[in-house]
Amino acid sequence: MRIEAVELVRLQLPFVSPFRTSFGVQTGRDVVLVRVVGDGVEGWGENVAGEEPLYSAEFVEASVLALRHHLVPRLLAAGDITPFDVARVLAPVRGWEMAKAAVEAAVLDAELQRQQVSLAQWLGGTQRRIPVGVSVGLHDHIDQTVTAVNRYLEQGYVRIKLKIEPGCDVDLVRAVRRAIGPDVMLQVDANAAYTLADARHLARLDEFDLLLIEQPLAEHDLRQHAQLARMLRTPVCLDESITSVQVAADALALGACSVINIKPGRVGGLLEARRIHDLCQANGVPVWCGGMLETGVGRAANLALASLPGFTLPPDLSASSRYFAHDITRPFELVDGCLEVPTGHGVGAVPDPQMLRDLDATVERLRI
Ligand code: OSB
Ligand code: MG
């Protein structure tokens, strides 16, 4: 298809409650949506960069500059393209995986509207309803986390992920495990807050029968993760470290992890995300779909990805109400602990124009 214009749509969306991780507190999202228009269709993609460069180097303000000055101009100059061309067209620009992923998702959404096929079907998805987990932020007191966990279990979530950090780990996990019993799937996410010197301490988590520990060490510490993995019974899962299928292959070859969290935004797009899925499936490595506190636009795309057969562990894809009082798309709702994979053409969720107006979304139109 030929892209005639691209819009950068930006809006603020508050969370129902603050979300604290080892790297900081977020009280809402500064959302940048990419809207592509061409051949009589439109497509939407979500940029998942955070407001500050704390999870990774990308952040919202900078990604707008990358999109406006470097990525969108290349897309507009590329002429007739398919979704497979987007990554190649944007590849000369180094980095900016989240911004690139938003562009690719928007082009995919538009192209699949034209082809009248859903993203899940086009990607090769095999699951229609996905049992989902919830990522629980840090609180000031252990009791507050236990209360939050109990509430999510009542709502039907099938797996709990606890954020941890030095000083808030073993006792927290012990209290939650005691509260929920031995049968509920439980995992932890450190967001790179530890060093290899903490290995003996982290081994104390082994007794709680965790599904995995996510990203205990820094993004570039692949070799240290391999050393740590040999010292823990809890499987090591990587998030921040896995920025491409090449890095995923290196991490597996090194023994740095035995599980991978796949996020399209972190790896530059849905197609690279699928390549990581394929690599892991071929090697018998379980994967699951992570989240970046997406609006319905990003959530719909993640659900399509998570419907691929190798996604065998519950994703961080929760109901819209876990994040927002009002999502910008139709809300995603939990039914028997599951979210439904969208079946509409393309990504299968579009922003509600009235919501965008109510939120005073700004629109910047770019064209050749
Ligand atoms: O590390 O998985 C993470 C949110 C923002 C940035 C990083 C992470 C997260 C989450 C939330 O854990 C997952 C979600 O529910 O979207
Ligand atoms: Mg993580």
XYZ file of C-alpha atoms in Angstrom, residues 70 94 114 198 206 288 323:
7
model
C 13.546 10.388 10.965
C 19.549 3.096 14.789
C -7.502 -3.851 3.038
C 22.863 -10.646 45.104
C 13.740 -20.767 45.231
C 4.862 -15.133 27.090
C -5.207 0.300 34.121
